[in-house]
XYZ file of C-alpha atoms in Angstrom:
583
model
C 0.000 0.000 0.000
C 2.879 2.354 0.730
C 4.017 2.049 -2.896
C 0.535 2.911 -4.156
C 0.384 5.972 -1.904
C 3.747 7.169 -3.204
C 2.678 6.554 -6.784
C -0.526 8.552 -6.309
C 1.308 11.481 -4.709
C 3.886 11.424 -7.501
C 1.302 11.528 -10.289
C -1.429 13.749 -8.828
C -0.992 17.523 -9.176
C -4.290 18.458 -7.543
C -3.589 19.686 -3.976
C -7.072 18.750 -2.744
C -6.905 15.079 -3.726
C -3.231 14.852 -2.729
C -4.214 16.005 0.753
C -6.974 13.388 0.913
C -4.520 10.543 0.329
C -1.901 12.089 2.629
C -4.518 12.312 5.400
C -5.624 8.699 5.007
C -1.980 7.586 5.009
C -1.179 9.617 8.139
C -4.204 8.095 9.885
C -3.238 4.602 8.641
C -6.786 4.323 7.270
C -6.154 1.156 5.299
C -9.825 0.632 4.431
C -10.016 3.944 2.557
C -6.592 3.543 0.978
C -7.461 0.027 -0.189
C -10.776 1.204 -1.628
C -9.272 4.148 -3.469
C -5.869 2.883 -4.645
C -5.916 -0.900 -5.072
C -8.096 -0.915 -8.197
C -8.415 1.350 -11.200
C -11.577 2.979 -12.510
C -12.628 0.853 -15.489
C -13.335 2.441 -18.849
C -16.527 1.010 -20.321
C -20.239 1.655 -21.003
C -19.206 4.570 -23.239
C -16.760 5.994 -20.690
C -16.358 6.436 -16.932
C -18.757 7.021 -14.060
C -17.898 6.914 -10.366
C -17.854 8.744 -7.059
C -15.556 11.766 -6.990
C -12.545 11.819 -4.691
C -8.870 10.922 -4.476
C -7.671 7.580 -5.779
C -7.294 5.531 -8.927
C -10.827 4.122 -8.491
C -12.527 7.540 -8.298
C -13.373 10.401 -10.636
C -10.774 13.142 -10.126
C -8.368 15.365 -12.023
C -5.736 12.651 -12.451
C -8.101 9.987 -13.785
C -9.583 12.561 -16.183
C -6.112 13.518 -17.470
C -5.108 9.860 -17.862
C -8.357 8.997 -19.644
C -8.016 11.977 -21.983
C -4.427 11.004 -22.831
C -5.538 7.469 -23.644
C -8.440 8.676 -25.774
C -6.172 11.088 -27.657
C -3.614 8.361 -28.365
C -6.353 6.017 -29.545
C -7.664 8.680 -31.942
C -4.149 9.410 -33.259
C -3.640 5.722 -33.931
C -7.096 5.393 -35.479
C -6.888 8.406 -37.790
C -3.156 8.770 -38.387
C -1.672 12.240 -39.016
C -4.238 14.837 -38.041
C -5.630 17.367 -40.488
C -5.692 20.891 -39.071
C -9.489 20.720 -38.748
C -9.586 17.513 -36.683
C -11.407 18.434 -33.514
C -12.987 17.043 -30.361
C -16.192 18.498 -28.922
C -15.969 19.017 -25.142
C -19.007 19.776 -22.965
C -19.999 19.623 -19.308
C -23.064 19.770 -17.068
C -23.661 21.588 -13.767
C -22.288 18.942 -11.396
C -19.464 19.544 -8.954
C -16.119 19.626 -10.820
C -17.682 19.156 -14.259
C -16.203 22.355 -15.705
C -12.797 21.655 -14.141
C -12.712 18.125 -15.571
C -13.787 19.403 -19.002
C -11.023 22.035 -18.980
C -8.424 19.391 -18.111
C -9.654 17.136 -20.918
C -9.484 20.052 -23.374
C -5.945 20.852 -22.244
C -4.819 17.299 -22.950
C -6.406 17.290 -26.413
C -4.765 20.612 -27.292
C -1.388 19.306 -26.134
C -1.834 16.270 -28.388
C -2.451 18.483 -31.428
C -6.226 18.351 -31.660
C -8.534 21.261 -32.202
C -11.055 21.616 -29.355
C -14.649 22.627 -30.042
C -15.323 24.108 -26.614
C -18.698 24.593 -24.945
C -18.119 27.480 -22.552
C -21.301 26.966 -20.484
C -23.446 24.138 -19.120
C -25.057 22.006 -21.824
C -27.457 19.108 -21.885
C -25.739 15.900 -22.949
C -27.275 15.607 -26.474
C -25.484 18.832 -27.438
C -22.194 16.916 -27.608
C -23.257 14.256 -30.167
C -25.178 16.928 -32.083
C -21.998 19.035 -32.203
C -19.860 16.076 -33.278
C -22.142 15.524 -36.262
C -22.512 19.225 -37.120
C -18.802 20.072 -36.880
C -17.552 16.753 -38.320
C -15.455 16.190 -35.212
C -13.440 13.022 -34.656
C -14.900 12.565 -31.159
C -16.875 14.176 -28.364
C -16.512 14.170 -24.580
C -19.287 15.057 -22.133
C -18.539 15.417 -18.430
C -21.683 14.204 -16.662
C -22.976 11.492 -14.360
C -26.508 11.890 -15.698
C -28.997 11.022 -12.923
C -26.481 9.607 -10.423
C -26.193 10.964 -6.851
C -24.497 14.312 -6.202
C -21.136 12.805 -5.225
C -20.676 11.165 -8.646
C -19.382 12.365 -11.979
C -18.531 10.791 -15.311
C -16.758 11.003 -18.661
C -18.865 10.007 -21.685
C -17.246 9.499 -25.089
C -18.799 9.788 -28.562
C -17.204 8.584 -31.795
C -16.938 10.387 -35.122
C -20.363 8.990 -36.100
C -21.814 11.026 -33.163
C -22.828 7.853 -31.293
C -21.642 6.647 -27.914
C -18.543 4.516 -28.445
C -19.061 0.780 -28.568
C -17.029 -2.402 -28.908
C -14.236 -2.807 -29.865
C -13.385 0.895 -29.469
C -14.076 0.852 -25.721
C -11.525 -1.917 -25.103
C -8.986 -0.226 -27.373
C -9.383 3.087 -25.525
C -9.087 1.296 -22.170
C -5.795 -0.256 -23.316
C -4.539 3.129 -24.557
C -5.318 4.692 -21.159
C -3.216 2.074 -19.368
C -0.346 2.844 -21.748
C -0.515 6.590 -21.048
C -0.767 6.971 -17.266
C 2.061 9.467 -16.842
C 0.560 12.988 -17.041
C 2.200 15.023 -19.806
C 0.215 18.189 -19.178
C -1.868 19.513 -16.313
C -2.615 23.220 -16.090
C -5.769 24.268 -17.952
C -5.040 26.080 -21.226
C -7.744 28.725 -21.373
C -6.439 30.448 -24.510
C -5.343 28.710 -27.697
C -5.909 29.354 -31.409
C -7.072 25.730 -31.599
C -9.652 26.102 -28.803
C -12.778 27.405 -30.469
C -15.824 28.529 -28.458
C -18.604 27.064 -30.591
C -21.581 26.872 -28.232
C -23.602 29.837 -29.588
C -23.368 28.501 -33.141
C -24.026 24.835 -32.275
C -26.898 25.681 -29.948
C -28.585 27.831 -32.600
C -28.273 25.007 -35.124
C -29.644 22.517 -32.616
C -32.687 24.706 -31.997
C -33.252 25.127 -35.731
C -32.997 21.380 -36.276
C -35.417 20.704 -33.435
C -37.939 23.285 -34.640
C -37.704 21.970 -38.197
C -38.374 18.408 -37.051
C -41.424 19.380 -34.989
C -42.978 21.798 -37.484
C -42.493 19.511 -40.474
C -43.648 16.303 -38.814
C -46.446 17.650 -36.618
C -47.499 21.056 -38.019
C -51.156 21.011 -36.940
C -50.529 20.079 -33.298
C -48.646 23.220 -32.251
C -51.741 25.362 -31.751
C -53.227 22.752 -29.393
C -50.320 22.153 -26.996
C -51.607 21.659 -23.417
C -50.495 23.588 -20.353
C -48.063 21.639 -18.192
C -45.661 21.772 -15.261
C -41.968 21.143 -15.928
C -39.047 20.219 -13.684
C -35.389 19.875 -14.720
C -34.634 18.288 -11.308
C -31.935 20.877 -10.486
C -30.244 20.213 -13.829
C -29.607 22.086 -17.072
C -32.847 21.326 -18.948
C -34.873 24.488 -18.303
C -32.760 26.753 -20.515
C -32.993 24.322 -23.429
C -36.689 23.520 -23.153
C -37.566 27.209 -22.705
C -35.668 28.229 -25.835
C -37.187 25.368 -27.830
C -40.714 26.347 -26.775
C -39.994 30.011 -27.561
C -38.945 29.056 -31.082
C -42.288 27.310 -31.497
C -44.198 30.219 -29.924
C -45.710 28.217 -27.048
C -43.455 28.977 -24.044
C -46.345 30.552 -22.088
C -47.879 27.077 -21.666
C -45.101 25.935 -19.298
C -45.164 26.402 -15.527
C -41.863 25.617 -13.795
C -41.185 23.997 -10.423
C -39.330 27.000 -8.986
C -37.550 25.051 -6.227
C -35.921 22.812 -8.883
C -35.564 25.294 -11.745
C -31.911 26.335 -11.479
C -28.880 24.045 -11.706
C -27.792 22.908 -8.249
C -25.129 20.225 -7.923
C -26.442 19.178 -4.495
C -29.945 18.277 -5.822
C -31.355 19.477 -2.487
C -35.063 18.657 -2.916
C -34.722 15.005 -4.029
C -33.118 11.906 -2.554
C -31.905 10.893 -6.022
C -32.083 13.169 -9.119
C -33.525 10.331 -11.170
C -37.109 10.798 -12.429
C -37.581 7.005 -12.237
C -37.075 7.029 -8.463
C -40.091 7.100 -6.188
C -40.754 10.612 -4.946
C -38.642 12.418 -7.534
C -41.694 14.052 -9.129
C -43.631 14.730 -5.912
C -42.792 18.444 -5.903
C -43.793 18.774 -9.561
C -47.111 17.055 -8.899
C -47.754 19.326 -5.924
C -46.964 22.349 -8.091
C -49.409 21.099 -10.727
C -52.088 20.556 -8.090
C -51.601 24.125 -6.903
C -52.075 25.441 -10.428
C -54.927 23.141 -11.379
C -52.886 21.407 -14.108
C -52.957 17.715 -14.988
C -49.682 17.120 -16.859
C -46.105 17.009 -15.540
C -42.994 16.694 -17.710
C -39.497 16.129 -16.302
C -35.917 15.703 -17.412
C -33.028 14.265 -15.450
C -30.151 16.659 -14.579
C -28.358 16.367 -17.946
C -31.713 16.393 -19.783
C -31.202 13.328 -21.921
C -33.984 11.381 -20.176
C -37.680 12.260 -20.157
C -40.480 11.434 -17.704
C -44.233 12.092 -17.633
C -47.005 12.056 -15.037
C -50.711 12.718 -15.603
C -53.467 13.279 -13.080
C -56.321 10.890 -13.853
C -59.355 11.699 -11.742
C -57.927 12.525 -8.323
C -54.829 10.315 -8.661
C -51.465 10.966 -10.293
C -50.145 8.300 -12.646
C -46.423 8.317 -13.478
C -45.837 6.547 -16.781
C -43.123 3.914 -17.078
C -40.412 4.272 -19.684
C -42.053 1.550 -21.761
C -45.456 3.258 -21.612
C -43.979 6.546 -22.818
C -42.105 4.683 -25.546
C -45.191 3.008 -26.997
C -47.220 6.230 -26.706
C -44.601 8.143 -28.707
C -44.375 5.308 -31.238
C -48.152 5.268 -31.636
C -48.155 9.010 -32.309
C -45.367 8.674 -34.882
C -47.157 5.807 -36.618
C -50.330 7.893 -36.806
C -48.531 10.926 -38.244
C -46.005 9.387 -40.616
C -47.211 7.863 -43.854
C -45.168 4.685 -44.249
C -45.637 4.817 -48.025
C -43.124 7.667 -47.925
C -40.846 5.759 -45.510
C -40.575 2.406 -47.246
C -38.861 -0.186 -45.034
C -38.266 2.355 -42.259
C -38.084 0.890 -38.804
C -38.129 1.466 -35.063
C -35.760 0.179 -32.401
C -35.840 -0.799 -28.781
C -33.651 -2.892 -26.497
C -33.841 -6.508 -25.394
C -34.939 -5.448 -21.891
C -37.736 -3.130 -23.020
C -41.374 -4.037 -23.658
C -42.356 -6.329 -26.546
C -45.367 -4.124 -27.238
C -43.496 -1.990 -29.775
C -42.871 -5.077 -31.924
C -46.612 -5.865 -32.031
C -47.455 -2.267 -32.920
C -44.784 -1.962 -35.618
C -45.921 -5.150 -37.337
C -49.544 -3.998 -37.260
C -48.673 -0.568 -38.696
C -46.331 -1.809 -41.412
C -43.030 -0.660 -39.918
C -39.965 -2.788 -39.394
C -38.735 -3.518 -35.891
C -35.437 -4.534 -34.356
C -34.018 -5.110 -30.872
C -30.502 -4.299 -29.709
C -28.586 -4.877 -26.513
C -29.149 -2.493 -23.603
C -28.120 1.141 -23.961
C -27.871 3.878 -26.532
C -24.365 2.863 -27.521
C -26.209 0.004 -29.267
C -29.338 1.890 -30.374
C -27.410 4.881 -31.701
C -24.854 2.861 -33.611
C -27.583 0.690 -35.100
C -29.478 3.790 -36.246
C -26.315 5.297 -37.726
C -25.975 2.276 -40.010
C -29.565 1.433 -41.041
C -28.515 -0.339 -44.227
C -26.640 -3.032 -42.345
C -29.422 -5.373 -43.410
C -30.513 -5.253 -47.036
C -33.981 -3.777 -47.499
C -34.063 -1.627 -44.363
C -34.680 2.080 -44.536
C -34.040 4.810 -41.964
C -34.696 4.546 -38.231
C -37.586 6.802 -37.221
C -37.426 6.278 -33.475
C -35.685 4.250 -30.793
C -36.215 3.925 -27.069
C -35.205 1.978 -23.981
C -37.230 1.420 -20.838
C -34.978 3.635 -18.682
C -36.719 6.822 -19.966
C -34.474 7.243 -23.013
C -35.945 8.306 -26.400
C -33.990 8.842 -29.616
C -35.118 10.736 -32.716
C -32.324 10.169 -35.266
C -33.483 13.070 -37.451
C -32.135 15.345 -34.703
C -29.472 13.400 -32.775
C -28.235 9.799 -32.541
C -28.652 9.577 -28.780
C -31.448 9.904 -26.264
C -32.661 13.483 -25.929
C -35.107 14.607 -23.262
C -35.758 17.970 -24.916
C -36.811 16.496 -28.264
C -38.891 13.890 -26.418
C -40.656 16.646 -24.464
C -41.743 18.436 -27.639
C -42.828 15.267 -29.414
C -44.871 14.227 -26.394
C -46.509 17.658 -26.178
C -47.380 17.336 -29.864
C -48.983 13.968 -29.110
C -50.928 15.411 -26.174
C -52.284 18.079 -28.523
C -53.919 15.279 -30.486
C -55.095 13.121 -27.587
C -57.574 14.075 -24.897
C -55.398 12.210 -22.392
C -52.157 10.168 -22.652
C -53.564 7.751 -20.064
C -56.743 7.267 -22.095
C -54.668 6.722 -25.249
C -52.599 4.084 -23.456
C -55.746 2.193 -22.454
C -56.873 2.323 -26.082
C -53.563 0.753 -27.153
C -53.885 -1.958 -24.501
C -57.378 -2.780 -25.740
C -56.021 -3.191 -29.251
C -52.738 -5.009 -28.641
C -53.156 -6.596 -25.198
C -51.917 -5.627 -21.749
C -48.158 -5.656 -21.385
C -47.386 -5.542 -17.660
C -43.739 -4.834 -16.922
C -42.145 -5.441 -13.537
C -38.597 -4.088 -13.388
C -36.518 -4.173 -10.211
C -33.060 -5.124 -8.925
C -31.011 -6.855 -6.262
C -27.971 -5.186 -4.727
C -24.978 -7.513 -4.876
C -22.003 -7.056 -2.516
C -19.382 -7.836 -5.173
C -18.732 -9.283 -8.624
C -17.846 -12.698 -7.188
C -21.310 -13.020 -5.626
C -22.969 -12.002 -8.877
C -20.995 -14.578 -10.878
C -21.762 -17.273 -8.282
C -25.502 -16.544 -8.409
C -25.628 -16.743 -12.208
C -23.593 -19.976 -12.136
C -26.194 -21.468 -9.788
C -28.994 -20.473 -12.179
C -27.205 -22.184 -15.064
C -26.745 -25.343 -12.985
C -30.525 -25.792 -12.641
C -30.746 -27.561 -16.009
C -28.764 -28.685 -19.049
C -28.741 -26.845 -21.378
C -31.360 -24.914 -19.351
C -34.055 -25.573 -16.716
C -37.329 -27.206 -17.697
C -39.775 -25.028 -15.764
C -40.282 -22.173 -13.313
C -43.373 -21.995 -11.099
C -45.373 -24.409 -13.309
C -44.491 -22.499 -16.469
C -42.380 -24.230 -19.099
C -39.338 -22.574 -20.593
C -40.093 -22.078 -24.277
C -36.794 -20.414 -25.108
C -33.540 -19.690 -23.263
C -30.953 -17.125 -24.410
C -27.689 -16.781 -22.508
C -25.577 -13.970 -23.959
C -22.765 -14.736 -21.519
C -22.349 -18.257 -22.898
C -23.398 -17.425 -26.465
C -26.394 -19.795 -26.490
C -29.948 -19.324 -27.787
C -32.292 -22.310 -27.909
C -34.531 -20.449 -30.348
C -31.840 -19.558 -32.898
C -30.392 -21.487 -35.789
C -27.503 -23.627 -34.545
C -28.281 -22.150 -31.083
C -26.130 -19.088 -31.891
C -27.682 -15.769 -30.722
C -28.269 -12.949 -33.196
C -27.360 -10.385 -30.522
C -23.675 -10.068 -29.564
C -22.413 -12.272 -26.724
C -19.733 -11.516 -24.153
C -18.325 -13.630 -21.333
C -17.487 -10.394 -19.493
C -21.178 -9.744 -18.727
C -24.003 -11.739 -17.171
C -27.254 -11.735 -19.152
C -29.957 -14.408 -19.504
C -33.353 -13.970 -21.217
C -36.192 -16.501 -20.824
C -39.528 -17.025 -22.517
C -42.139 -18.872 -20.413
C -45.423 -20.495 -21.403
C -48.776 -18.867 -20.782
C -51.618 -19.949 -18.513
C -55.388 -19.951 -18.682
C -55.337 -16.220 -17.888
C -52.286 -14.848 -19.751
C -50.305 -15.284 -22.955
C -46.865 -15.851 -21.440
C -43.834 -14.233 -19.848
C -40.510 -12.890 -21.036
C -37.861 -11.773 -18.585
C -34.193 -10.818 -18.631
C -31.760 -10.874 -15.724
C -28.437 -9.134 -16.119
C -25.590 -7.679 -14.110
C -25.468 -3.878 -14.341
C -22.406 -2.424 -16.055
C -22.363 0.735 -13.934
C -23.734 -0.270 -10.501
C -23.399 -3.229 -8.060
C -26.799 -4.575 -9.060
C -28.482 -7.562 -10.692
C -31.426 -6.203 -12.663
C -34.576 -7.985 -13.812
C -36.900 -6.833 -16.594
C -40.062 -8.956 -16.580
C -43.158 -8.698 -18.746
C -46.455 -10.591 -18.829
C -48.900 -10.259 -21.737
C -52.615 -10.813 -21.192
C -56.039 -9.759 -22.423
C -56.721 -7.759 -19.251
C -54.697 -5.650 -16.842
C -55.301 -7.693 -13.680
C -54.256 -11.009 -15.237
C -51.108 -9.447 -16.678
C -50.176 -7.949 -13.303
C -50.878 -11.187 -11.449
C -48.791 -13.249 -13.865
C -45.883 -10.812 -13.693
C -45.781 -10.639 -9.888
C -46.157 -14.418 -9.465
C -43.216 -15.005 -11.778
C -41.110 -12.361 -10.006
C -41.732 -14.145 -6.705
C -40.699 -17.457 -8.277
C -37.468 -15.942 -9.609
C -36.713 -14.566 -6.127
C -37.463 -17.913 -4.462
C -35.760 -20.282 -6.896
C -32.985 -18.219 -8.485
C -31.903 -15.226 -6.425
C -32.263 -16.496 -2.857
C -28.649 -15.866 -1.848
C -28.786 -14.042 1.525
C -26.088 -11.642 0.320
C -28.514 -10.184 -2.235
C -30.851 -7.342 -1.198
C -33.891 -6.728 -3.392
C -35.303 -3.257 -3.988
C -38.395 -2.654 -1.841
C -40.628 -1.962 -4.830
C -42.871 -5.033 -5.030
C -44.144 -7.554 -2.487
C -42.128 -10.698 -3.239
C -42.976 -12.799 -0.168
């Protein structure tokens, strides 16, 4: 440990984090030193995300410099000698240290010979991929931890196609970081002929692109937008949504949750700044009640996610990510003539609802699933001709409140989603009523998504190994339901595929199993996926039951969740989220 302390103090030039390690060393606090220095923050899932603080396993100035050096070296190797115009877009949100980390990243890129397209104020995350595409940059970096707690920050990387980086680039960048750990530059370079402040130009183009998309696709809905309450959850979204609404001439329809309107890195009014979390929208709903309004829209702090709640009668209903996704898709299907979009298609992920597939088939659109995350959805949309006969991607979503409109940006964007949803509300009397109409037509798709906290990777691997040992090549049944299909993307096996080889990519570095179960007298069957999270110490489950009525679908979903808890994830080291009754 002494050697690791010395190495940290030798490399780190930030007096604050140096003092942290010096203090722990002086106190002989081996637990903290072990936690912070014995492992290195892993580059993956499109970049870094972790708690801020001193140490190789935390987000801090040194790990940002090292990551930026590795990314720069990867890009130099990938592109060869740089043209004078080769640039990297750099943006940041309103979290603690975000601007400082962005300035350090820019300094490294300048030192390596790149041009830096610099955003000199807070931005919402989609501005970085939009800028990469607009400016023809070789990469983009956004400093954000999205909806994570206040003590976290992150480093998100976009490729030259304006999508989040994916395999094999992530592994190649990770290797380049490990080969470039010695800091070659440190002090922020505020002035440079190659550091161009581009935010006013890029933001104006973004707003024009957004307005063009809305006015061309949904021209008649603008005059019927409803009044609503909006919360950016102490993030950067208000400025962007306000300007977008002003461009469309409807900004007077928005009432803002004043206590959450301005960026505040402490997120003081919420336990977690994640609109999915219980209680996150309570203040917005109370504000709406006070104003007599029935619709609440929300973004997470970096405004790439989008959430909705509607008051139905005297009760507020917060829509799930899947429900918002199928509502938006329904609106797009109703407004876009597929004769003019031959072979166009929509995307979702393998852990999102199957309802979109039913709707797309019924409406004459193509459908495809990807692995979890917008690094998969975005890259798939950027290359729509991968399969002969496919046209452009109109829309993509994942259940975690992410919605992508490739005509504007190849990533999830909570501002675009807000405007599209308002356009839909202008056409419908009620989003909730429209959802019931869709259920009546296609069936009830009841999703039950939750997670177990796992103490470490070893426990997670052990639990999944136990599941696999329940049958060969897979178990026969679960709670009196037969397994109809078993897909294990860790082992590269799919009982429903030709030669048992999955269509989706496999990786033995992740844990992910998807199962299809038979139906009963009251429902049409179950699909569920269990996977280890790539960013948190969690095992997540995404479970869906399809039935002809809501109660049967809910009953089937909860019964199967209880069976999974009882038969699969009964290790006492696992702690399940207190969201559903599983006893």
